[in-house]
PDB file of C-alpha atoms in Angstrom:
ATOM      1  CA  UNK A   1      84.420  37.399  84.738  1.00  0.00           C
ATOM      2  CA  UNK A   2      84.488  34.308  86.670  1.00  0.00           C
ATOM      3  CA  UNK A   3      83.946  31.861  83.828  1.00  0.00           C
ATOM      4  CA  UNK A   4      84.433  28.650  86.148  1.00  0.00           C
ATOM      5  CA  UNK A   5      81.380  28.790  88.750  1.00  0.00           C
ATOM      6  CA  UNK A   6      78.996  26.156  86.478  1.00  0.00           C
ATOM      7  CA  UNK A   7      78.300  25.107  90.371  1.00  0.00           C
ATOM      8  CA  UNK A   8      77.398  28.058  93.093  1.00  0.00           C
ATOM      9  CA  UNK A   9      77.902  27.395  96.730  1.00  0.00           C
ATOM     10  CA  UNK A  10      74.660  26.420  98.222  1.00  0.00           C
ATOM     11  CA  UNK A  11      72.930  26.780 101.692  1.00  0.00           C
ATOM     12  CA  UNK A  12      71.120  25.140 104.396  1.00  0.00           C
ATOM     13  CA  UNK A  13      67.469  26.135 103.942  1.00  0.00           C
ATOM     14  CA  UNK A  14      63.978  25.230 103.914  1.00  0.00           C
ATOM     15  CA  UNK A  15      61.584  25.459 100.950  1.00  0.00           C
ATOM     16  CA  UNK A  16      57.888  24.340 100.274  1.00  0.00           C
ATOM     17  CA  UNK A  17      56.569  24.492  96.802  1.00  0.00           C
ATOM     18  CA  UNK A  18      52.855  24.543  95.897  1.00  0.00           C
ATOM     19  CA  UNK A  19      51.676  23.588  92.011  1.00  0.00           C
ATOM     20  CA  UNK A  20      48.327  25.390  91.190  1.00  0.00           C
ATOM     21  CA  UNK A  21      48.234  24.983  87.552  1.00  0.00           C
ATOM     22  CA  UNK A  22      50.330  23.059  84.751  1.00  0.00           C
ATOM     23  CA  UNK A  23      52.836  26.233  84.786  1.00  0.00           C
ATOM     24  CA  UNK A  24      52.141  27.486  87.469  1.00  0.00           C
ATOM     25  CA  UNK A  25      53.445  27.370  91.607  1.00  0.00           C
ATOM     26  CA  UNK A  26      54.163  29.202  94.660  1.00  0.00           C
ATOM     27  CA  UNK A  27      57.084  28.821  96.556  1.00  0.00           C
ATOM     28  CA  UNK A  28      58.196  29.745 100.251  1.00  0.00           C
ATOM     29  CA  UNK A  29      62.278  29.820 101.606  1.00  0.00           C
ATOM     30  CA  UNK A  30      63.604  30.064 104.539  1.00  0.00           C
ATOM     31  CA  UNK A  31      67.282  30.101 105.440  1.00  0.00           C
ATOM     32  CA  UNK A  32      68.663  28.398 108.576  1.00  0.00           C
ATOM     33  CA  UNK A  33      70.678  30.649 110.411  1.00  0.00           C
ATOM     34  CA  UNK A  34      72.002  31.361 113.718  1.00  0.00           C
ATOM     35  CA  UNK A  35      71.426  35.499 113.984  1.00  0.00           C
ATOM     36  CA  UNK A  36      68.818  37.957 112.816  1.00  0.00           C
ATOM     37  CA  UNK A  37      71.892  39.514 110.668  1.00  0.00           C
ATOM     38  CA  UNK A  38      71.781  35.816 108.595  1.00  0.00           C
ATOM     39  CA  UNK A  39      67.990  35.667 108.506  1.00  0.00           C
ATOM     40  CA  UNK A  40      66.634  35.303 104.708  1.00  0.00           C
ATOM     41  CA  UNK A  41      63.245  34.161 103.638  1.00  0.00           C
ATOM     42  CA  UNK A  42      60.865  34.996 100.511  1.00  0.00           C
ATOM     43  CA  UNK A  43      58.399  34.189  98.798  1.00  0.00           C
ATOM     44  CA  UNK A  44      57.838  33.381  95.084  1.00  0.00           C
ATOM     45  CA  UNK A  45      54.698  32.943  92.461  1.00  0.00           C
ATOM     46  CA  UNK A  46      55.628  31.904  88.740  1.00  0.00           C
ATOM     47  CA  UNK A  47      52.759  31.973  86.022  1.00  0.00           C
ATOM     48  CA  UNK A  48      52.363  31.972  82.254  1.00  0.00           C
ATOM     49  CA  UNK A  49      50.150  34.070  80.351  1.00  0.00           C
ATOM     50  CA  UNK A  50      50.082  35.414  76.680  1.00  0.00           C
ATOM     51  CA  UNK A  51      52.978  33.022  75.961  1.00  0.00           C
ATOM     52  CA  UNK A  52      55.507  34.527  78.556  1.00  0.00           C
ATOM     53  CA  UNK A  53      56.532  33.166  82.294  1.00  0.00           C
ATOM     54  CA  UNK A  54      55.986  35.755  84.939  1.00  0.00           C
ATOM     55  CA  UNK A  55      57.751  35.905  88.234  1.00  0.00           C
ATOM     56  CA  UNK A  56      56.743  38.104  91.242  1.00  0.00           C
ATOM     57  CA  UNK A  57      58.931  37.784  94.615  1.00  0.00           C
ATOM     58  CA  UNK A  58      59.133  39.352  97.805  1.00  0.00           C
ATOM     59  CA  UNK A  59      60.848  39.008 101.225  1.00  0.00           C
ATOM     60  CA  UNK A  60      63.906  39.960 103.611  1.00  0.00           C
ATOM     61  CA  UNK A  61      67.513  39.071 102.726  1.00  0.00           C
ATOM     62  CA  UNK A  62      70.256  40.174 104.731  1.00  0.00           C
ATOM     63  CA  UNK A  63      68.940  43.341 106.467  1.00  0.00           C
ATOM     64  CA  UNK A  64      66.992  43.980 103.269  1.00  0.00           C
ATOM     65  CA  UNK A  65      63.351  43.893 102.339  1.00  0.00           C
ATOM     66  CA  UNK A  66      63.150  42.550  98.451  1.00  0.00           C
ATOM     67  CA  UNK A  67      60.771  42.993  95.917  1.00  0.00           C
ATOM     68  CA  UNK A  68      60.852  41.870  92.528  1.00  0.00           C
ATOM     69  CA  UNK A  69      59.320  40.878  89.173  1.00  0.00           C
ATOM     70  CA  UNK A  70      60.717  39.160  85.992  1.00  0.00           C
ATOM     71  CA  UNK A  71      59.212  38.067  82.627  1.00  0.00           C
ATOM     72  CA  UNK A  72      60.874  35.786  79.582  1.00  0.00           C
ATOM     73  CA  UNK A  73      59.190  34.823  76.404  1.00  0.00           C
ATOM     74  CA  UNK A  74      60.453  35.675  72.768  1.00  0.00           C
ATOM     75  CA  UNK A  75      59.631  38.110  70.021  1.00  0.00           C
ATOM     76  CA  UNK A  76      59.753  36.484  66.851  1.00  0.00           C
ATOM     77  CA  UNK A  77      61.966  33.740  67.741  1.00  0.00           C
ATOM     78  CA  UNK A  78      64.297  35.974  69.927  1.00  0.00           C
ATOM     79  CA  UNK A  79      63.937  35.133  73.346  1.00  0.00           C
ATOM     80  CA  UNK A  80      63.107  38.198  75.676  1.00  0.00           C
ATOM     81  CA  UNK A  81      63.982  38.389  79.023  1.00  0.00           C
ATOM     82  CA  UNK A  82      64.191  40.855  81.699  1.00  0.00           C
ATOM     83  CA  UNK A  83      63.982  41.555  85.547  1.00  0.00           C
ATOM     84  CA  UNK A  84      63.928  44.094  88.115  1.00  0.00           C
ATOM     85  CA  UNK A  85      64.328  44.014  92.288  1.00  0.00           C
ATOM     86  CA  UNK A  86      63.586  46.715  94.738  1.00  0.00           C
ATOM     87  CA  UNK A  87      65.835  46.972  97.798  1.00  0.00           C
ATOM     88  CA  UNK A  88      65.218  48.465 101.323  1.00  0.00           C
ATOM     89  CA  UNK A  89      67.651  48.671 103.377  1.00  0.00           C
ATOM     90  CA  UNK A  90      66.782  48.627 107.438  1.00  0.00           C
ATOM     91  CA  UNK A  91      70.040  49.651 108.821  1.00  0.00           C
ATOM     92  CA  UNK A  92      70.088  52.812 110.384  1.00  0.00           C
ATOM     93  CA  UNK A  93      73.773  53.583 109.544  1.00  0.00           C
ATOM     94  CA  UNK A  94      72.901  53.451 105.264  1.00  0.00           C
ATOM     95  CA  UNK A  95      72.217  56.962 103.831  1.00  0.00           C
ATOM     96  CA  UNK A  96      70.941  55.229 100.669  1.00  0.00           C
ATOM     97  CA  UNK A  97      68.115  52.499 101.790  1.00  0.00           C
ATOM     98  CA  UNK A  98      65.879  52.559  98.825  1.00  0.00           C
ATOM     99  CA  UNK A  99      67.657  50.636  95.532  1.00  0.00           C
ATOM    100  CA  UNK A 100      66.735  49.027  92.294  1.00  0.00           C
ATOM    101  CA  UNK A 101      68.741  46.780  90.160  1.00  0.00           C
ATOM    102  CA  UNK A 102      67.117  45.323  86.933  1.00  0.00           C
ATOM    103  CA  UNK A 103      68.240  44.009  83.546  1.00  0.00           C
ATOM    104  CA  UNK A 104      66.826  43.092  80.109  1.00  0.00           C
ATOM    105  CA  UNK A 105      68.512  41.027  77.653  1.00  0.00           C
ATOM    106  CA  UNK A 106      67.668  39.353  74.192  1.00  0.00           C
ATOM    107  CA  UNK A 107      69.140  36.440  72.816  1.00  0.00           C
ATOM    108  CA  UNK A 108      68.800  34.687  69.174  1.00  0.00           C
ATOM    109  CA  UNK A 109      70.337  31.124  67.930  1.00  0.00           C
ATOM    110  CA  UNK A 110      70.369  31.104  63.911  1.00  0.00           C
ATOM    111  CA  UNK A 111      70.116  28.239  61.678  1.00  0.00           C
ATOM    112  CA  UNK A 112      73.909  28.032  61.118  1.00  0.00           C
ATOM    113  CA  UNK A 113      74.126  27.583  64.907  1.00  0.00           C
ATOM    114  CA  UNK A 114      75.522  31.043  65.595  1.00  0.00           C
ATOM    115  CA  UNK A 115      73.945  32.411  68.844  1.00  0.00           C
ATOM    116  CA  UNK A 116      74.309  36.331  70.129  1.00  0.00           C
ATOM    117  CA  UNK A 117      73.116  37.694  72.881  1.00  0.00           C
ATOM    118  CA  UNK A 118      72.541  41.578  74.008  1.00  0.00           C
ATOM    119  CA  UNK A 119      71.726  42.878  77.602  1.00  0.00           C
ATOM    120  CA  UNK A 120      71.917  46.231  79.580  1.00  0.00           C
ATOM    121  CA  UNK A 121      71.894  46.149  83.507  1.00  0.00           C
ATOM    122  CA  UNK A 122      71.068  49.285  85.686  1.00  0.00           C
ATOM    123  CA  UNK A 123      71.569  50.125  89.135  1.00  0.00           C
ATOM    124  CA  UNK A 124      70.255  53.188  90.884  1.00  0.00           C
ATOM    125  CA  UNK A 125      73.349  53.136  93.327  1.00  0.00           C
ATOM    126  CA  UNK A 126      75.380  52.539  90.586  1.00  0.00           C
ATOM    127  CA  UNK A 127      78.120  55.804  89.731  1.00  0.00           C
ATOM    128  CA  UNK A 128      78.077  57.841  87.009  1.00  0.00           C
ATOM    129  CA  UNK A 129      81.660  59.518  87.084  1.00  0.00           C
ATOM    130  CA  UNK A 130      85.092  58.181  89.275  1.00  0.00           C
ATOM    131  CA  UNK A 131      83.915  54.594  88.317  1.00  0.00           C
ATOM    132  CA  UNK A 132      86.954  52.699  89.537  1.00  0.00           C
ATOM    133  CA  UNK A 133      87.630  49.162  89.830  1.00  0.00           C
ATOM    134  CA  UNK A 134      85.663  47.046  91.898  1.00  0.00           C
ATOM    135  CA  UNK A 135      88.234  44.351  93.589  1.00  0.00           C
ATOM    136  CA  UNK A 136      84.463  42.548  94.782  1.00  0.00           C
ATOM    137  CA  UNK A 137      83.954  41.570  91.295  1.00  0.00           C
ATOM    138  CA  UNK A 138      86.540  39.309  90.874  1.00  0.00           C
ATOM    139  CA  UNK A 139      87.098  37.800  94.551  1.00  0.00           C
ATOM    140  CA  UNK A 140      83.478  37.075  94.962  1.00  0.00           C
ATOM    141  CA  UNK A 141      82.437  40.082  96.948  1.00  0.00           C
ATOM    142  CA  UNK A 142      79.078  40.530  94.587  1.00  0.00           C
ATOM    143  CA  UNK A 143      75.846  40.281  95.573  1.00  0.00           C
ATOM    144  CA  UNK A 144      72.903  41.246  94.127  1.00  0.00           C
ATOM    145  CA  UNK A 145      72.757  44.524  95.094  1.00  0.00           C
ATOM    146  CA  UNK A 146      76.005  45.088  93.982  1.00  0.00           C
ATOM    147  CA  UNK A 147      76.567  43.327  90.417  1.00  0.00           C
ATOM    148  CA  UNK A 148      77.914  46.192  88.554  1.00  0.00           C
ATOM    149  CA  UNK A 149      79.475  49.881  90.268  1.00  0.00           C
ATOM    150  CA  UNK A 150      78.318  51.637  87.512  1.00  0.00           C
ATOM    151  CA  UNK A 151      75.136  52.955  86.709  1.00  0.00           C
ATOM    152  CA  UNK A 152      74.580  51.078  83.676  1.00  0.00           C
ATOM    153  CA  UNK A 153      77.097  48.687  81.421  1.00  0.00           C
ATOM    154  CA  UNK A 154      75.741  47.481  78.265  1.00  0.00           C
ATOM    155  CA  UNK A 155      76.438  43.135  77.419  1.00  0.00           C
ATOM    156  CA  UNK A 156      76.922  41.227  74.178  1.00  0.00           C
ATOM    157  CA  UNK A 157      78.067  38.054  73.538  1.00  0.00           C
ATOM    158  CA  UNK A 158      78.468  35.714  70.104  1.00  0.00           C
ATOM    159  CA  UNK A 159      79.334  31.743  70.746  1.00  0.00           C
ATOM    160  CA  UNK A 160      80.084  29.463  67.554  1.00  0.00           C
ATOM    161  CA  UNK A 161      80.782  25.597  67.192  1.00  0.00           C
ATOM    162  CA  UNK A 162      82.985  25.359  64.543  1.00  0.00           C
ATOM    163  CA  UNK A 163      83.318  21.611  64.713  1.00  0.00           C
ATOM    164  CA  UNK A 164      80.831  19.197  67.429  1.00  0.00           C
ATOM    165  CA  UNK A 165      84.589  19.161  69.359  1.00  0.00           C
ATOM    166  CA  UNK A 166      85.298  23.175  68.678  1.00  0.00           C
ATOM    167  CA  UNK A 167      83.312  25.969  70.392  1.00  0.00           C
ATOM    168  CA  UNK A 168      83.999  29.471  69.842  1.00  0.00           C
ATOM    169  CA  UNK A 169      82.796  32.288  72.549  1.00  0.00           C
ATOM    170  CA  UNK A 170      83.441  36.026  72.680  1.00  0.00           C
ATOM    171  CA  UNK A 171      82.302  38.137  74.819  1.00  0.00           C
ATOM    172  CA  UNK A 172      82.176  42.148  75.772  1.00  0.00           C
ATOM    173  CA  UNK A 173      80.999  44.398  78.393  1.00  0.00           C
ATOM    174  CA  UNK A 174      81.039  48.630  77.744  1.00  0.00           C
ATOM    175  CA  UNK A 175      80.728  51.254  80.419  1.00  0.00           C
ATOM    176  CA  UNK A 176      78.739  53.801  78.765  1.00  0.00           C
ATOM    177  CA  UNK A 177      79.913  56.173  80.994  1.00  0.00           C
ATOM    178  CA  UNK A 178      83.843  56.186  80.905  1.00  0.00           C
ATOM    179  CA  UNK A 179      83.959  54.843  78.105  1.00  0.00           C
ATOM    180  CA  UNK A 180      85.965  51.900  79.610  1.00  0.00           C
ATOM    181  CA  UNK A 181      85.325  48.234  78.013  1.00  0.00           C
ATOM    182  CA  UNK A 182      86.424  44.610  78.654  1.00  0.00           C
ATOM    183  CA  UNK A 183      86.203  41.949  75.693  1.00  0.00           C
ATOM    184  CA  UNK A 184      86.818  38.224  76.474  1.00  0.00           C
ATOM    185  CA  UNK A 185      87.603  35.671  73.438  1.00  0.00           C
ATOM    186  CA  UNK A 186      87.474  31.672  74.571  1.00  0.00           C
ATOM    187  CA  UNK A 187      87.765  28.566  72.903  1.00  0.00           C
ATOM    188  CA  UNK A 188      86.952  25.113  74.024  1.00  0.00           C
ATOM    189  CA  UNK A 189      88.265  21.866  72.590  1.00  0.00           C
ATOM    190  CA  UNK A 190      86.654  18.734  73.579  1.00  0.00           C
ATOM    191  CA  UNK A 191      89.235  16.345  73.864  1.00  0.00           C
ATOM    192  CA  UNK A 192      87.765  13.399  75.314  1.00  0.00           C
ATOM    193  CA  UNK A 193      84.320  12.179  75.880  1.00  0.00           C
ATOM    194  CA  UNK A 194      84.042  13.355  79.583  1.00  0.00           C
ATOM    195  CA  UNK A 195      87.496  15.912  78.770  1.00  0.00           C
ATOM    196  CA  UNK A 196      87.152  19.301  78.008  1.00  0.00           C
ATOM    197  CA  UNK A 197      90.537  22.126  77.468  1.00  0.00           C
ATOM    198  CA  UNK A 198      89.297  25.724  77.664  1.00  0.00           C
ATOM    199  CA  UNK A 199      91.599  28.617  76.446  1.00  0.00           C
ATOM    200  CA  UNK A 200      90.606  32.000  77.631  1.00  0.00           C
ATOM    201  CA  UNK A 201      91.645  35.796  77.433  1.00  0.00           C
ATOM    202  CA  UNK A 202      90.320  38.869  79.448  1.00  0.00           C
ATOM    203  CA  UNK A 203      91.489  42.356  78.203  1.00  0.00           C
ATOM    204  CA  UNK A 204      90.299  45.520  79.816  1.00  0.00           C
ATOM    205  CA  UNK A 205      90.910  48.851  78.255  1.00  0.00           C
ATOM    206  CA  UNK A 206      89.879  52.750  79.063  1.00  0.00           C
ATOM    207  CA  UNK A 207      91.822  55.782  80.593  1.00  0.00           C
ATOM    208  CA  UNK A 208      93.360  55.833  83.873  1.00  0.00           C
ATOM    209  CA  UNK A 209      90.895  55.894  87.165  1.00  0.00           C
ATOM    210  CA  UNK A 210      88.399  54.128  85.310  1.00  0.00           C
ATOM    211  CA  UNK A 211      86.378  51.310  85.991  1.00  0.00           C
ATOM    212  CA  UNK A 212      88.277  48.520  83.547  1.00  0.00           C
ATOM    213  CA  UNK A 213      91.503  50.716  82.425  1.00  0.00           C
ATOM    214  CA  UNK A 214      93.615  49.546  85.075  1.00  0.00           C
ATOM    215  CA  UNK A 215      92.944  46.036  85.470  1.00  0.00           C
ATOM    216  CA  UNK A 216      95.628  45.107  81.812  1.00  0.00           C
ATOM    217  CA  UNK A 217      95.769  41.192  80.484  1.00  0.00           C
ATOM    218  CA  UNK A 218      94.672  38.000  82.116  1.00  0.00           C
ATOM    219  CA  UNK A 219      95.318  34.964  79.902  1.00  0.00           C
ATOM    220  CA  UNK A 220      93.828  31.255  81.606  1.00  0.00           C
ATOM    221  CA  UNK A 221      93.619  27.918  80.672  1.00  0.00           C
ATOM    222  CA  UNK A 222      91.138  24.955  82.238  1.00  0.00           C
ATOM    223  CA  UNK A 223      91.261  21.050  81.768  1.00  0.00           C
ATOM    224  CA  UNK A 224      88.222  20.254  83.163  1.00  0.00           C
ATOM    225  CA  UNK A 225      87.251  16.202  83.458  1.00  0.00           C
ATOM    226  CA  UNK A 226      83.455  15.259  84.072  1.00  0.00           C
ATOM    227  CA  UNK A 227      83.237  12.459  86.058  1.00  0.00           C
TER     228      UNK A 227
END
């Protein structure tokens, strides 16, 4: 929903990367911090085999021991991609410590330039029934444990340049379990070399009490100069 965050905050850390083949390394972070609450570190190993990248990670974020594991290659020119993360939770006061979060998506561009994408994300926390708006999702509470309150929400998205200056996006997410959906149409018009206007809509529809039926219209507009 935030369509505007090309550039994420970033943070004081240390890192030391190892190469041990052409694609493949080992990597080791470390956040600076000033209390055991703040304390973040992992560790990384990236590979390539039968034609696909592997990832395996592990370490302790934020009162949470991680693991995790992620693969991307293509089937038959459709690139297929896909992760999952295992959460552990060491404060006492959680009744829920042990959580996984993963995703798969595929994604195609065709020869007339047309690209769609499709993706599902699941999280074990994630509710089933009484899924009601989540104010975190859209004043940067996320995290992620916490991309999505439901269970499972299914993606798609289609982008289009009509013209080199013209670029057509669109955009939906479904809640498979209220039946509650959100669909997002943008176009950007390059106006300059280095300016770019962006018109874009966000509707949300379902019943009452659920998770995007009482959020209504948001309409914005971005002139964004690269400099």
């Amino acid at each position: 929903f935030d369509f505007d965050y090309e550039e994420r905050p970033g943070t004081d850390a240390v890192k030391l990367q190892y190469y041990t083949g052409f694609v493949s390394y080992g990597e080791f972070v470390c956040q600076l911090c000033d209390s055991v609450e703040d304390l973040s570190f992992a560790g990384l190993y990236k590979l390539n085999k039968w034609n696909y990248d592997f990832q395996f990670l592990g370490g302790f974020v934020k009162n949470n021991w991680v693991l995790g594991t992620g693969w991307s290659g293509n089937i038959k020119g459709a690139a297929f991609r896909g992760e999952a993360t295992y959460f552990y939770a060491v404060e006492e006061n959680i009744s829920n410590k042990h959580q996984v979060v993963a995703s798969v998506s595929a994604d195609y561009s065709f020869k007339n330039q047309l690209y769609a994408q499709i993706a599902m994300i699941y999280n074990s926390l994630g509710k089933t029934e009484d899924i009601r708006f989540d104010e975190g999702v859209f004043f940067g509470g996320t995290s992620a444990k916490n991309l999505t309150p439901s269970r499972m929400e299914l993606f798609g998205q289609v982008s289009y340049p009509f013209t080199p200056l013209i670029n057509g996006n669109f955009a939906t997410i479904l809640n498979p379990y209220d039946g509650s959906f959100f669909f997002g149409p943008g176009i950007a018009f390059s106006v300059q070399k280095n300016l770019e206007f962006l018109l874009f809509a966000q509707f949300f529809r379902g019943g009452a009490g659920t998770q995007y039926g009482d959020i209504g219209q948001l309409l914005y507009w971005r002139l964004r100069w690269n400099f």
